[in-house]
Every structure is written in C-alpha cells, then in structure tokens.
Amino acid sequence: MIPTKLIPRTAEAHEPPLLIKNLLAQSLRYEPQREIVYRDLFRINYIQFNQRVRQLANVLAELDVKPGDTVAVLDWDSHRYLECFLGVTSVGAILHTVNVRLPPAQVQYTINHAKDKVILIHEDFLPILTAIKGELTTVEKYVVLSDKVYTGTARINTLDEIPNGFSGEYEALLSKASDQYEFPDFDENTWATTFYTTGTTGSPKGVYFSHRQLFMHTMGLLTYIIGYEAMPFKGSTDVYMPITPMFHVHAWGFPFLATMMSAKQVYPGRYEPELLLKLLITEGVTLSHCVPTILNMLVSNPAAQKFRQNLSRWKVLIGGSALTKGLAKAATELGITVMSGYGMSETAPILAVGYLNEQEKTLSPEEQIELRTRAGRIAPFVEMRLMDDNGQFVPHDGHSLGEIVARGPWLTQGYYEDSERGAELWKGGWLHTGDVASITPDNWVIIADRTKDVIKTGGEWVSSLDMEDVLSQVEGVAESAVIGLPDDRWGERPHALIILKPGYSLTAEGIKAYLQAKIERGELHKWYVPDRIIFVSDIPKTSVGKIDKKKIRSEMKELILGSSTTIS
C-alpha cells in the first residue's frame, strides 16, 4: 500500500465498530410492528423478536457460552435460526451453521473441527446426534428445538420429551430468561460465523467470516438490491422468504438485510412444495432465493397453475447452479420474475447479481431471458478479473475465457486450520473461484463452466452448462445434467442424464435430431450432441442442491462399462 496520512483522532472520540448487533438495532427504528412468521405455527413482531434475541443471549450466558466460543445450530429455516444469526454473534460467540444434509460422519467431523461448545438441535435431527454423540470431543451442552411447543401438543414449560443430557428446550429456556441484555462493543474483525464447504476431495473445509465482513456484505446487498433495484426489495411492501437453507452461506446474507430493514419475513421450516406455495399466497411473499432444483419443483407443481395470478408479484434470485433458459421461460410464463446471482461459500456469497439497465428493460421478454440467465453483473465493491493458466489477466471483451478471480470486503480470508488450501485459494493475492467465464465490457459475467466440468472434445472446449441450457429448451425436458467421459478418439465426449416432465415421452434419437437440426442451422457447435442420453427419474445432488457431477461421472462410468444395453 502507498503511504497515506491518517486523520487526527481525539482521545475521547468514539468510532463505532461494524457489528451485527447494529443491524439488529436498526430493526426497531422505523417499522417494529412488522412480523416474522414461522410456517403456519408462530409469528412475532420485531419488538418481540428483539426481546427474544436478548433472552437468547441470557440463555447462552447460563450455558456458559463466552466470547470466542462456538455454538452449533442444526435446524430447519426458522425464526429460531434467525435469532441465532443475530444473538449468538452479538455476544461475541461464533455461530456454526451445520449442514444437516451431510452424512453423519461429516457432521461429526465439522462439529469437532469447529470445536463447538454448545449444540442447538431440532428434534428431527436427533437421530444424527444419536449416531455421533459418542464421538464428539468438545461439546458440553445441548438444547433441543421443538415445533411441538407451537402446535398445542405440548406446553412450553412442560415438554416431556427432552432427551437425557440436554439442558432443556429452546422456548422453555427463553421463557425463563430476562429480555434485558446490553450487547457489548468489540473489534469488528471478531470471528462471527463458520460453516463447512465440501469439495471433490479431502475433508470439508471450514470457511469463516467476521462481523465487519458480514456487515459489509449486507451493505453490498443494500446497494445492489435496494439502491440499484437489481431485485427490487422495499421493506414497506415486500415480504421475504428464503428457500435456500440457512446453513448454506447465511441464506445468501438476505436474513441480515431483511432484519435491518424490519421487512416482513417468512421462514418455511422444512421445504414442502404445497406449504411453500401456501405461504407464498397467504403471507404475500414477494422475494425469495433458491437453487434451480427448488424453483423447478415449484413451477412443476400442479398447484402453481392454480395460483399463477398470485405468483406474478414473486421475484426469485437463482444461484448455486446455472438457471437454464427453459426453466426461466417456465417461471416467466407463470408471471414469476427470475434473475441469476453468482458467488460461492468462500465469498459470503454475493459476487454478481443480474441487473437490467434502462436500455435492457426495453428488450422483449425473450431477449431479457438471455440476460437473466447469465451469472449477473459484478456486485458493488467487488473486483473481478479473468485469469489464464499462466496467471495473466484476460480482457473483458465478452469472448475471452479465464478463471474468475476476485477481491472484495467480504471474502473469507482462508480455511480454518488449513493454511495449505487457504494459500491455494488466495494464490497471487486473488481469490480463485475455479469457475471459467467471460466478462462483457459492461460487466455481465457469463459462466462457461467449472474448470473440472468443462469437456475437452476433439481439441475444443465445450461447456456442460451450455449443453444443459440447450437441453432445457427441448419441450418435455424437466432437468438435465451433462458430464464428460474419457474417449480414446476424441479425448472426452459429453453424456447426458435427462428427467422428463410428466406426460412426455421422448427418445434419445429424437433429442439428438433436435440438436442436429440446430447445428445444421448454425445455432450450435457440432460437438453439442451427447454420445449417450440416459433418461432417469432423479439426478444426484449435493447437500446444497447442486448437481453432483463427480457422482454422476462415477455412476455413468460404471453404467457404461457394466450394462451398455440400458443406455441410448
């Protein structure tokens, strides 16, 4: 850094640190009467919410949680989880959002690696705890989270199903705690949250973020989502409901933003298509975010057609996997406004969000879909470049490809107790995403593929994401996944898994003919016809809903070698 002159400081002057508690405090300023809703079971306003967060702080003190201790949460998306987002962090402790979809052995690894002291766990996940409890090395106390206290099947203070060794049930403990608590000031670089991201090799990696980073991520969302209206979100009229698990990258940071704005929030608990649609309608939800699998599940539900007039106010940000044009079109036909975003666990996660400028808003719906399915425009305060294999920057001309590297005020600084992989992540002073893309002169990011998923065939690089996008536009195709497998002649060749929509009957030959016709019209590259097309009822997904291409590659190799007569 260049030499600079710092501003003079008066000894008595106060410089407020950028802390999560300040986001919470803002929620009482202007609209404290707005509600936070949990399924069809429970609702509170922001006055009550703030009281409950302070009660949680006192419960944590009773459980001997001190600044720097780690508190783990295993829960569905709920008001309780939101209280932990704000309460655990504001006492100076670290919130570990545990991925409940990992195998029990990996859940055990993450809890031990994070050195969790206290676990708050929903009763639905007690079987996981039963399987691993004897192997946990640092946990001292447990609290059970129960929905029964909201349904009338048990009173808060008389829940009879508290497991042995538990300190109590969440609501019962809150009901006995004082709602008076003064959250302290501390250094804004204090560790606030941690969670674990799984890759293709090795143990899960611990990602971590400070109060400053999460505060600045919230300001970035505020600037882009509200200021630039990339996905218009007004606290006075909009209602927020996450459909991304809260254990996954802080539910993309939106709970912090919605709380700061005291917007109405709806938490759906376990994802059930009928209940999600019911909450969308009855609670007036207008903004959500999810992976494409969830959106596809909802738009394919027969009830969606019934409520299409209510869906016209719903805005959905898609991330985690590429939004295909076929899915974007299906959602748009129901009146849903869709837009893509881009980021990763290590980036908290927002790096880009789709934004249509004044000129682009005049385009036809079909032309807009082309833009809405891109990864987005580079987010405020984020530096993003493209880098080739030699570490040289690639021009932002919309055509040249390179790995996305980034810098910004909310990117993780490394991996917990894993300096080697942390150094690899930040090689050369830029965070390396592993995604291959082009960037246009006007800052649109166009993802080509993950570096490990690009298919090299006949000396050409073919994007599996592009192929999936083309397949999504075949009438009758609900979902697809394309991977490359070794080929003696061409190096690699693409192979596709396809899920059909109900009532459709397609053949591999028919789909190949559709693609070949596009090639002959000059609309596609000649390599875009898969060698094999396999029709399946399900496509493997990771714990956060992304297509699991590592597993698909393994299974397709076995399938091809073991029973070639079953594939097309």
Coordinates of C-alpha atoms in Angstrom, one line a residue:
M1 CA 0.0 0.0 0.0
I2 CA 1.1 3.6 -0.7
P3 CA 2.0 5.9 2.3
T4 CA -1.0 7.9 3.4
K5 CA -1.8 10.5 6.0
L6 CA -4.3 9.3 8.7
I7 CA -6.9 11.6 10.1
P8 CA -6.2 13.0 13.6
R9 CA -8.0 11.3 16.4
T10 CA -9.4 12.8 19.6
A11 CA -8.8 10.5 22.6
E12 CA -12.5 10.7 23.7
A13 CA -13.9 10.2 20.1
H14 CA -15.9 7.0 19.5
E15 CA -15.6 5.1 16.3
P16 CA -18.4 2.5 16.2
P17 CA -17.2 -0.9 15.1
L18 CA -19.2 -2.5 12.3
L19 CA -21.0 -5.2 14.2
I20 CA -24.0 -7.5 13.6
K21 CA -25.7 -6.0 16.7
N22 CA -26.0 -2.7 14.8
L23 CA -28.1 -4.5 12.1
L24 CA -30.4 -5.8 14.8
A25 CA -30.7 -2.4 16.4
Q26 CA -31.8 -0.9 13.2
S27 CA -34.8 -3.3 13.1
L28 CA -36.5 -1.3 15.9
R29 CA -36.1 2.1 14.3
Y30 CA -39.0 2.5 11.9
E31 CA -41.3 -0.5 11.5
P32 CA -41.1 -2.6 14.6
Q33 CA -44.7 -3.8 14.2
R34 CA -43.9 -5.9 11.1
E35 CA -43.9 -9.7 11.5
I36 CA -41.5 -12.6 11.4
V37 CA -43.5 -15.8 10.6
Y38 CA -42.6 -19.4 11.0
R39 CA -44.6 -21.8 8.8
D40 CA -48.2 -21.7 9.9
L41 CA -47.2 -22.2 13.5
F42 CA -45.8 -19.0 15.0
R43 CA -45.5 -15.2 14.4
I44 CA -43.9 -12.3 16.3
N45 CA -43.2 -8.7 15.6
Y46 CA -39.8 -7.0 15.7
I47 CA -40.3 -5.8 19.3
Q48 CA -40.8 -9.4 20.4
F49 CA -38.0 -10.6 18.1
N50 CA -35.5 -8.2 19.8
Q51 CA -36.7 -9.3 23.2
R52 CA -36.2 -13.0 22.2
V53 CA -32.7 -12.3 20.9
R54 CA -31.8 -10.8 24.2
Q55 CA -33.4 -13.7 26.0
L56 CA -31.2 -16.0 23.9
A57 CA -28.2 -14.0 24.9
N58 CA -29.0 -14.6 28.6
V59 CA -29.6 -18.3 27.9
L60 CA -26.2 -18.6 26.3
A61 CA -24.7 -16.9 29.4
E62 CA -26.4 -19.6 31.5
L63 CA -24.9 -22.2 29.3
D64 CA -21.5 -20.7 30.0
V65 CA -21.0 -19.5 26.4
K66 CA -18.3 -16.9 26.4
P67 CA -16.9 -14.7 23.7
G68 CA -14.9 -16.8 21.2
D69 CA -16.9 -20.0 22.0
T70 CA -18.6 -21.7 19.1
V71 CA -22.3 -22.5 19.1
A72 CA -23.7 -25.0 16.6
V73 CA -27.2 -24.9 15.2
L74 CA -29.0 -27.8 13.4
D75 CA -32.4 -26.6 12.4
W76 CA -34.8 -26.0 9.5
D77 CA -35.2 -22.4 8.3
S78 CA -36.9 -20.8 11.2
H79 CA -37.3 -17.7 13.4
R80 CA -35.1 -19.5 15.9
Y81 CA -32.3 -19.8 13.4
L82 CA -32.6 -16.0 12.7
E83 CA -32.4 -15.3 16.4
C84 CA -29.1 -17.3 16.4
F85 CA -27.8 -15.3 13.4
L86 CA -28.2 -12.2 15.5
G87 CA -27.9 -13.4 19.1
V88 CA -25.0 -15.8 19.1
T89 CA -22.8 -13.5 17.1
S90 CA -23.8 -10.3 19.1
V91 CA -22.5 -11.8 22.4
G92 CA -19.1 -12.3 20.7
A93 CA -19.5 -16.0 20.2
I94 CA -19.1 -17.9 16.8
L95 CA -22.2 -19.3 15.1
H96 CA -21.6 -22.6 13.3
T97 CA -24.4 -23.3 10.9
V98 CA -24.2 -27.1 10.5
N99 CA -25.1 -28.7 7.1
V100 CA -27.7 -31.2 8.2
R101 CA -27.6 -32.9 4.8
L102 CA -24.1 -34.1 5.2
P103 CA -23.5 -37.8 6.2
P104 CA -23.4 -38.2 10.0
A105 CA -19.6 -38.9 9.9
Q106 CA -19.0 -35.5 8.2
V107 CA -21.4 -33.7 10.6
Q108 CA -19.3 -35.2 13.4
Y109 CA -16.1 -34.0 11.7
T110 CA -17.3 -30.4 11.3
I111 CA -18.5 -30.2 14.9
N112 CA -15.2 -31.5 16.2
H113 CA -13.1 -29.4 13.8
A114 CA -15.0 -26.2 14.7
K115 CA -14.7 -27.0 18.4
D116 CA -18.4 -26.5 19.1
K117 CA -19.2 -26.0 22.8
V118 CA -23.0 -25.9 22.7
I119 CA -25.4 -27.5 20.1
L120 CA -28.9 -26.3 19.4
I121 CA -30.7 -29.1 17.5
H122 CA -34.1 -29.6 16.1
E123 CA -35.8 -32.8 17.2
D124 CA -35.9 -34.0 13.6
F125 CA -32.1 -34.2 13.6
L126 CA -31.8 -36.1 16.9
P127 CA -31.1 -39.4 15.1
I128 CA -28.0 -37.8 13.6
L129 CA -26.8 -36.7 17.1
T130 CA -27.6 -40.2 18.5
A131 CA -25.3 -41.7 15.8
I132 CA -22.3 -39.4 16.5
K133 CA -22.7 -38.1 20.1
G134 CA -20.1 -40.6 21.5
E135 CA -17.5 -39.3 19.1
L136 CA -18.0 -35.5 19.8
T137 CA -14.9 -34.2 21.6
T138 CA -15.7 -30.6 22.6
V139 CA -19.5 -30.3 23.1
E140 CA -20.5 -29.6 26.6
K141 CA -24.2 -28.8 26.4
Y142 CA -27.2 -29.5 24.2
V143 CA -30.6 -27.7 23.7
V144 CA -33.5 -29.2 21.8
L145 CA -35.6 -27.2 19.4
S146 CA -39.2 -28.4 19.1
D147 CA -42.1 -27.4 16.9
K148 CA -44.5 -29.2 19.3
V149 CA -44.5 -26.1 21.6
Y150 CA -46.3 -24.2 18.8
T151 CA -48.9 -26.8 17.9
G152 CA -50.6 -27.3 21.2
T153 CA -49.3 -30.8 21.7
A154 CA -47.0 -29.6 24.5
R155 CA -46.9 -26.5 26.7
I156 CA -43.6 -24.6 26.6
N157 CA -42.7 -25.3 30.3
T158 CA -43.9 -29.0 30.4
L159 CA -42.3 -30.6 27.3
D160 CA -41.8 -34.2 28.4
E161 CA -39.6 -35.3 25.6
I162 CA -36.3 -33.6 26.5
P163 CA -33.5 -36.2 25.8
N164 CA -31.3 -37.2 28.7
G165 CA -28.2 -34.9 28.9
F166 CA -30.0 -31.9 27.4
S167 CA -30.1 -28.5 29.1
G168 CA -33.7 -28.0 28.1
E169 CA -36.0 -27.0 25.2
Y170 CA -35.3 -23.7 23.4
E171 CA -38.7 -22.0 24.1
A172 CA -38.8 -23.1 27.7
L173 CA -35.3 -21.7 28.3
L174 CA -36.2 -18.4 26.6
S175 CA -39.4 -18.1 28.6
K176 CA -37.4 -18.2 31.9
A177 CA -34.7 -15.7 30.7
S178 CA -34.6 -12.0 31.1
D179 CA -35.2 -9.9 27.9
Q180 CA -32.7 -7.3 29.2
Y181 CA -29.2 -7.6 27.8
E182 CA -26.7 -5.0 26.7
F183 CA -24.7 -6.3 23.7
P184 CA -21.1 -5.2 24.1
D185 CA -18.8 -3.4 21.6
F186 CA -15.8 -5.4 20.4
D187 CA -13.4 -5.4 17.5
E188 CA -15.3 -5.6 14.2
N189 CA -12.8 -8.1 12.9
T190 CA -14.1 -10.6 15.5
W191 CA -14.9 -14.0 14.1
A192 CA -18.7 -14.2 13.8
T193 CA -19.7 -17.3 11.7
T194 CA -18.3 -20.5 10.4
F195 CA -19.6 -23.3 8.2
Y196 CA -18.1 -26.1 6.1
T197 CA -18.0 -26.4 2.3
T198 CA -17.4 -29.8 0.7
G199 CA -15.3 -30.3 -2.4
T200 CA -14.5 -33.2 -4.6
T201 CA -11.6 -34.3 -2.5
G202 CA -10.5 -34.1 1.1
S203 CA -12.3 -33.3 4.3
P204 CA -14.9 -30.4 4.5
K205 CA -13.2 -27.0 4.6
G206 CA -14.1 -24.5 7.4
V207 CA -15.0 -21.1 6.0
Y208 CA -15.2 -18.2 8.4
F209 CA -16.4 -14.6 8.4
S210 CA -16.0 -11.6 10.7
H211 CA -18.6 -9.1 11.8
R212 CA -17.1 -6.5 9.5
Q213 CA -17.3 -8.8 6.5
L214 CA -21.0 -9.7 7.2
F215 CA -21.8 -6.0 7.8
M216 CA -20.2 -5.0 4.6
H217 CA -21.9 -7.9 2.7
T218 CA -25.2 -6.5 4.0
M219 CA -24.3 -3.1 2.7
G220 CA -23.4 -4.5 -0.7
L221 CA -26.8 -6.2 -0.9
L222 CA -28.4 -3.0 0.3
T223 CA -26.7 -1.1 -2.5
Y224 CA -27.4 -3.5 -5.3
I225 CA -30.7 -5.0 -4.3
I226 CA -32.3 -1.8 -3.0
G227 CA -30.3 1.0 -4.3
Y228 CA -29.9 -0.2 -7.9
E229 CA -33.1 -2.3 -7.7
A230 CA -31.4 -5.3 -9.2
M231 CA -34.1 -7.4 -7.5
P232 CA -36.4 -4.6 -6.1
F233 CA -36.9 -5.1 -2.4
K234 CA -38.8 -2.4 -0.4
G235 CA -39.4 -3.0 3.2
S236 CA -42.7 -1.2 3.1
T237 CA -44.3 -3.5 0.6
D238 CA -42.1 -6.6 0.1
V239 CA -42.2 -9.9 2.0
Y240 CA -39.1 -12.1 2.2
M241 CA -38.9 -15.9 2.4
P242 CA -35.7 -17.8 1.9
I243 CA -35.8 -21.1 0.1
T244 CA -32.1 -21.6 0.5
P245 CA -31.1 -23.4 3.7
M246 CA -29.9 -21.0 6.4
F247 CA -26.9 -23.3 6.9
H248 CA -25.8 -22.5 3.4
V249 CA -23.7 -19.3 3.3
H250 CA -26.0 -17.4 5.7
A251 CA -29.0 -18.0 3.4
W252 CA -27.0 -15.8 1.0
G253 CA -27.0 -12.9 3.5
F254 CA -30.6 -11.9 3.0
P255 CA -31.7 -12.5 6.6
F256 CA -29.3 -9.8 7.8
L257 CA -30.6 -7.4 5.2
A258 CA -34.3 -8.1 5.8
T259 CA -33.8 -7.8 9.6
M260 CA -32.0 -4.5 9.2
M261 CA -34.9 -3.2 7.1
S262 CA -37.5 -4.7 9.5
A263 CA -39.2 -6.2 6.5
K264 CA -41.8 -8.9 7.0
Q265 CA -40.0 -12.3 6.9
V266 CA -41.5 -15.8 6.4
Y267 CA -39.5 -18.9 7.4
P268 CA -40.9 -22.1 5.9
G269 CA -39.1 -24.7 8.0
R270 CA -38.7 -28.0 6.1
Y271 CA -39.3 -27.4 2.4
E272 CA -42.6 -28.9 1.3
P273 CA -43.9 -27.8 -2.1
E274 CA -47.5 -27.4 -1.0
L275 CA -46.6 -25.4 2.1
L276 CA -44.2 -23.2 0.2
L277 CA -46.9 -22.3 -2.2
K278 CA -49.4 -21.8 0.6
L279 CA -47.0 -19.4 2.4
L280 CA -46.4 -17.6 -0.9
I281 CA -50.1 -16.9 -1.2
T282 CA -51.3 -16.4 2.4
E283 CA -48.3 -14.3 3.6
G284 CA -47.9 -12.3 0.4
V285 CA -44.3 -13.4 -0.3
T286 CA -42.6 -11.2 -2.9
L287 CA -38.9 -12.1 -2.7
S288 CA -37.1 -15.4 -2.4
H289 CA -33.9 -17.1 -3.5
C290 CA -33.2 -20.7 -4.2
V291 CA -31.3 -23.2 -6.4
P292 CA -32.8 -24.2 -9.8
T293 CA -34.0 -27.5 -8.4
I294 CA -36.3 -25.9 -5.9
L295 CA -37.7 -23.5 -8.5
N296 CA -38.3 -26.3 -10.9
M297 CA -40.1 -28.3 -8.1
L298 CA -42.4 -25.3 -7.5
V299 CA -43.2 -24.4 -11.1
S300 CA -43.8 -28.0 -11.9
N301 CA -46.3 -28.4 -9.1
P302 CA -49.9 -28.5 -10.5
A303 CA -50.9 -26.0 -7.8
A304 CA -48.7 -23.4 -9.4
Q305 CA -51.1 -23.1 -12.3
K306 CA -54.0 -22.6 -9.9
F307 CA -52.2 -19.7 -8.2
R308 CA -50.5 -18.1 -11.1
Q309 CA -52.1 -14.8 -10.6
N310 CA -50.6 -14.6 -7.1
L311 CA -47.2 -15.6 -8.4
S312 CA -46.9 -12.5 -10.6
R313 CA -45.6 -10.5 -7.7
W314 CA -42.9 -13.0 -6.8
K315 CA -39.2 -12.2 -7.5
V316 CA -36.7 -15.1 -7.3
L317 CA -32.9 -14.9 -7.3
I318 CA -31.4 -18.1 -8.6
G319 CA -27.9 -19.3 -7.6
G320 CA -25.9 -22.4 -6.7
S321 CA -26.3 -23.8 -10.2
A322 CA -27.0 -22.2 -13.6
L323 CA -30.5 -21.0 -14.4
T324 CA -31.4 -22.5 -17.7
K325 CA -33.4 -20.7 -20.3
G326 CA -36.0 -23.5 -20.2
L327 CA -36.6 -23.0 -16.5
A328 CA -36.5 -19.3 -16.8
K329 CA -39.2 -19.4 -19.5
A330 CA -41.4 -21.7 -17.5
A331 CA -41.2 -19.4 -14.5
T332 CA -41.8 -16.3 -16.6
E333 CA -44.9 -17.9 -18.1
L334 CA -46.3 -18.1 -14.6
G335 CA -45.5 -14.4 -14.0
I336 CA -42.5 -15.0 -11.8
T337 CA -39.6 -12.6 -12.1
V338 CA -36.3 -14.5 -12.1
M339 CA -32.8 -13.3 -12.1
S340 CA -29.4 -15.1 -11.6
G341 CA -26.8 -14.4 -9.0
Y342 CA -23.3 -15.7 -8.6
G343 CA -21.0 -16.4 -5.7
M344 CA -19.6 -19.3 -3.6
S345 CA -19.3 -20.3 0.0
E346 CA -15.9 -18.5 0.3
T347 CA -17.4 -15.2 -0.9
A348 CA -20.2 -14.9 1.7
P349 CA -21.6 -15.4 -1.2
I350 CA -22.5 -12.5 -3.5
L351 CA -20.1 -11.6 -6.3
A352 CA -22.6 -10.8 -9.0
V353 CA -26.4 -10.3 -9.4
G354 CA -28.3 -9.8 -12.6
Y355 CA -29.2 -6.1 -13.3
L356 CA -31.1 -4.8 -16.3
N357 CA -30.2 -1.2 -17.1
E358 CA -32.8 1.2 -18.7
Q359 CA -32.0 0.1 -22.2
E360 CA -32.1 -3.6 -21.4
K361 CA -35.5 -3.2 -19.7
T362 CA -37.0 -2.3 -23.1
L363 CA -36.0 -5.6 -24.6
S364 CA -38.6 -8.3 -25.4
P365 CA -39.2 -11.0 -22.7
E366 CA -37.3 -13.5 -24.9
E367 CA -34.3 -11.2 -25.2
Q368 CA -34.4 -10.5 -21.4
I369 CA -34.2 -14.2 -20.6
E370 CA -30.8 -14.3 -22.4
L371 CA -29.6 -11.7 -19.8
R372 CA -31.5 -13.1 -16.8
T373 CA -29.8 -16.5 -17.2
R374 CA -26.3 -15.0 -17.1
A375 CA -24.5 -15.1 -13.8
G376 CA -25.1 -11.4 -13.2
R377 CA -23.3 -8.1 -13.2
I378 CA -20.4 -7.6 -10.9
A379 CA -21.6 -6.5 -7.5
P380 CA -20.8 -3.2 -5.9
F381 CA -17.4 -3.0 -4.1
V382 CA -16.3 -6.3 -5.7
E383 CA -13.2 -6.5 -8.0
M384 CA -13.5 -9.3 -10.5
R385 CA -10.9 -10.3 -13.2
L386 CA -10.3 -13.3 -15.5
M387 CA -7.0 -15.1 -15.3
D388 CA -5.4 -17.6 -17.7
D389 CA -3.4 -20.7 -16.7
N390 CA -0.2 -18.6 -16.7
G391 CA -1.6 -16.1 -14.2
Q392 CA -2.1 -13.4 -16.8
F393 CA -5.3 -11.3 -16.9
V394 CA -7.7 -11.9 -19.8
P395 CA -9.6 -9.0 -21.4
H396 CA -13.3 -8.3 -20.5
D397 CA -14.5 -8.5 -24.1
G398 CA -17.4 -10.9 -23.7
H399 CA -15.5 -13.7 -25.6
S400 CA -12.1 -14.4 -23.9
L401 CA -12.3 -17.1 -21.3
G402 CA -10.4 -17.3 -18.0
E403 CA -10.8 -18.3 -14.4
I404 CA -12.8 -15.8 -12.3
V405 CA -10.6 -14.3 -9.5
A406 CA -12.0 -11.8 -7.1
R407 CA -11.3 -9.4 -4.3
G408 CA -13.8 -7.7 -2.0
P409 CA -14.6 -6.6 1.6
W410 CA -16.5 -9.8 2.5
L411 CA -14.4 -12.6 1.1
T412 CA -13.2 -15.2 3.5
Q413 CA -9.5 -14.9 4.4
G414 CA -8.8 -18.7 4.2
Y415 CA -9.9 -22.0 5.6
Y416 CA -9.8 -22.8 9.3
E417 CA -6.7 -24.7 10.3
D418 CA -5.9 -25.4 6.7
S419 CA -3.2 -23.0 5.6
E420 CA -2.2 -25.0 2.6
R421 CA -5.7 -24.9 0.9
G422 CA -6.1 -21.3 2.1
A423 CA -2.9 -20.3 0.3
E424 CA -4.1 -22.1 -2.8
L425 CA -7.5 -20.3 -2.6
W426 CA -5.7 -16.9 -2.4
K427 CA -2.8 -17.6 -4.8
G428 CA -1.3 -14.4 -6.1
G429 CA -3.5 -12.2 -3.8
W430 CA -6.7 -13.0 -5.6
L431 CA -9.4 -15.4 -4.5
H432 CA -9.6 -18.2 -7.1
T433 CA -13.2 -19.4 -7.8
G434 CA -12.4 -22.4 -10.1
D435 CA -15.1 -21.1 -12.5
V436 CA -14.3 -20.4 -16.1
A437 CA -16.2 -17.4 -17.6
S438 CA -16.1 -14.4 -19.9
I439 CA -17.0 -10.9 -18.8
T440 CA -18.5 -8.3 -21.1
P441 CA -17.3 -4.7 -21.3
D442 CA -20.5 -3.7 -19.4
N443 CA -19.7 -6.1 -16.6
W444 CA -22.0 -9.1 -17.3
V445 CA -20.5 -12.3 -16.1
I446 CA -21.1 -15.3 -18.4
I447 CA -20.1 -18.6 -16.7
A448 CA -18.7 -21.2 -19.1
D449 CA -18.3 -24.0 -16.5
R450 CA -16.4 -25.1 -13.5
T451 CA -12.8 -25.8 -14.5
K452 CA -13.3 -29.5 -13.7
D453 CA -16.6 -29.8 -15.6
V454 CA -15.5 -28.3 -19.0
I455 CA -15.5 -31.0 -21.6
K456 CA -12.5 -31.1 -23.9
T457 CA -13.5 -33.0 -27.1
G458 CA -11.8 -33.0 -30.4
G459 CA -9.5 -30.2 -29.3
E460 CA -12.4 -28.0 -28.5
W461 CA -13.7 -26.8 -25.1
V462 CA -17.4 -27.5 -24.6
S463 CA -19.4 -26.1 -21.7
S464 CA -21.5 -28.6 -19.9
L465 CA -23.7 -25.7 -18.7
D466 CA -24.3 -24.5 -22.2
M467 CA -25.3 -28.0 -23.2
E468 CA -27.7 -28.3 -20.2
D469 CA -29.2 -24.9 -21.2
V470 CA -29.9 -26.1 -24.7
L471 CA -31.4 -29.4 -23.5
S472 CA -33.7 -27.4 -21.1
Q473 CA -35.3 -25.8 -24.1
V474 CA -36.4 -29.2 -25.6
E475 CA -40.2 -29.4 -24.9
G476 CA -40.8 -32.1 -22.3
V477 CA -37.3 -31.9 -20.6
A478 CA -37.7 -31.0 -16.9
E479 CA -34.0 -31.3 -15.9
S480 CA -30.7 -32.4 -17.3
A481 CA -27.1 -32.9 -16.4
V482 CA -24.1 -33.2 -18.8
I483 CA -20.7 -34.6 -18.0
G484 CA -17.6 -35.5 -20.0
L485 CA -16.2 -39.0 -20.0
P486 CA -12.9 -40.2 -21.5
D487 CA -12.9 -41.2 -25.1
D488 CA -10.0 -42.9 -27.0
R489 CA -10.5 -40.9 -30.2
W490 CA -11.7 -37.5 -29.0
G491 CA -10.2 -37.2 -25.6
E492 CA -13.6 -36.7 -23.9
R493 CA -17.2 -36.9 -25.1
P494 CA -20.4 -35.5 -23.5
H495 CA -23.0 -37.7 -21.9
A496 CA -26.4 -36.5 -20.6
L497 CA -28.9 -37.5 -17.9
I498 CA -32.4 -36.3 -18.6
I499 CA -35.6 -36.1 -16.4
L500 CA -38.8 -35.8 -18.4
K501 CA -41.8 -33.8 -17.4
P502 CA -44.9 -35.8 -16.5
G503 CA -46.9 -36.9 -19.6
Y504 CA -44.0 -36.6 -22.0
S505 CA -42.4 -39.4 -23.9
L506 CA -39.1 -38.6 -25.7
T507 CA -36.4 -40.7 -27.2
A508 CA -32.7 -40.2 -27.3
E509 CA -32.8 -40.3 -31.1
G510 CA -35.5 -37.5 -31.1
I511 CA -33.4 -35.3 -28.9
K512 CA -30.3 -35.8 -30.9
A513 CA -32.2 -35.0 -34.1
Y514 CA -33.4 -31.7 -32.4
L515 CA -29.8 -30.8 -31.6
Q516 CA -28.6 -31.8 -35.0
A517 CA -31.1 -29.6 -36.7
K518 CA -29.8 -26.6 -34.6
I519 CA -26.2 -27.5 -35.7
E520 CA -27.2 -27.5 -39.3
R521 CA -28.9 -24.1 -38.9
G522 CA -25.6 -22.8 -37.4
E523 CA -27.1 -22.3 -34.0
L524 CA -24.9 -24.8 -32.2
H525 CA -21.4 -26.2 -32.3
K526 CA -21.0 -29.6 -33.9
W527 CA -19.9 -31.1 -30.6
Y528 CA -23.2 -30.4 -28.8
V529 CA -24.8 -33.8 -29.4
P530 CA -24.1 -36.1 -26.5
D531 CA -22.8 -39.6 -27.2
R532 CA -25.3 -41.1 -24.8
I533 CA -28.6 -39.8 -23.4
I534 CA -30.0 -41.6 -20.4
F535 CA -33.5 -41.0 -19.1
V536 CA -33.7 -41.1 -15.3
S537 CA -36.2 -40.3 -12.5
D538 CA -33.6 -38.4 -10.4
I539 CA -30.3 -36.6 -10.8
P540 CA -27.8 -36.8 -8.0
K541 CA -27.5 -33.6 -6.0
T542 CA -25.0 -32.3 -3.4
S543 CA -26.1 -31.4 0.1
V544 CA -26.9 -27.8 -1.0
G545 CA -28.9 -28.8 -4.1
K546 CA -26.2 -28.5 -6.8
I547 CA -25.9 -31.2 -9.5
D548 CA -23.3 -33.7 -8.2
K549 CA -21.2 -34.2 -11.3
K550 CA -18.5 -36.1 -9.5
K551 CA -21.0 -38.7 -8.5
I552 CA -22.6 -38.7 -12.0
R553 CA -19.3 -39.3 -13.7
S554 CA -18.6 -42.3 -11.4
E555 CA -22.0 -43.8 -11.8
M556 CA -22.1 -43.3 -15.6
K557 CA -18.7 -45.0 -16.0
E558 CA -20.0 -48.0 -14.1
L559 CA -23.2 -48.0 -16.1
I560 CA -21.5 -47.8 -19.5
L561 CA -19.0 -50.5 -18.6
G562 CA -21.5 -52.7 -16.8
S563 CA -24.6 -52.7 -19.0
S564 CA -24.3 -50.8 -22.2
T565 CA -27.7 -52.2 -23.4
T566 CA -29.5 -50.0 -20.9
I567 CA -28.4 -46.7 -22.3
S568 CA -29.1 -44.8 -25.6

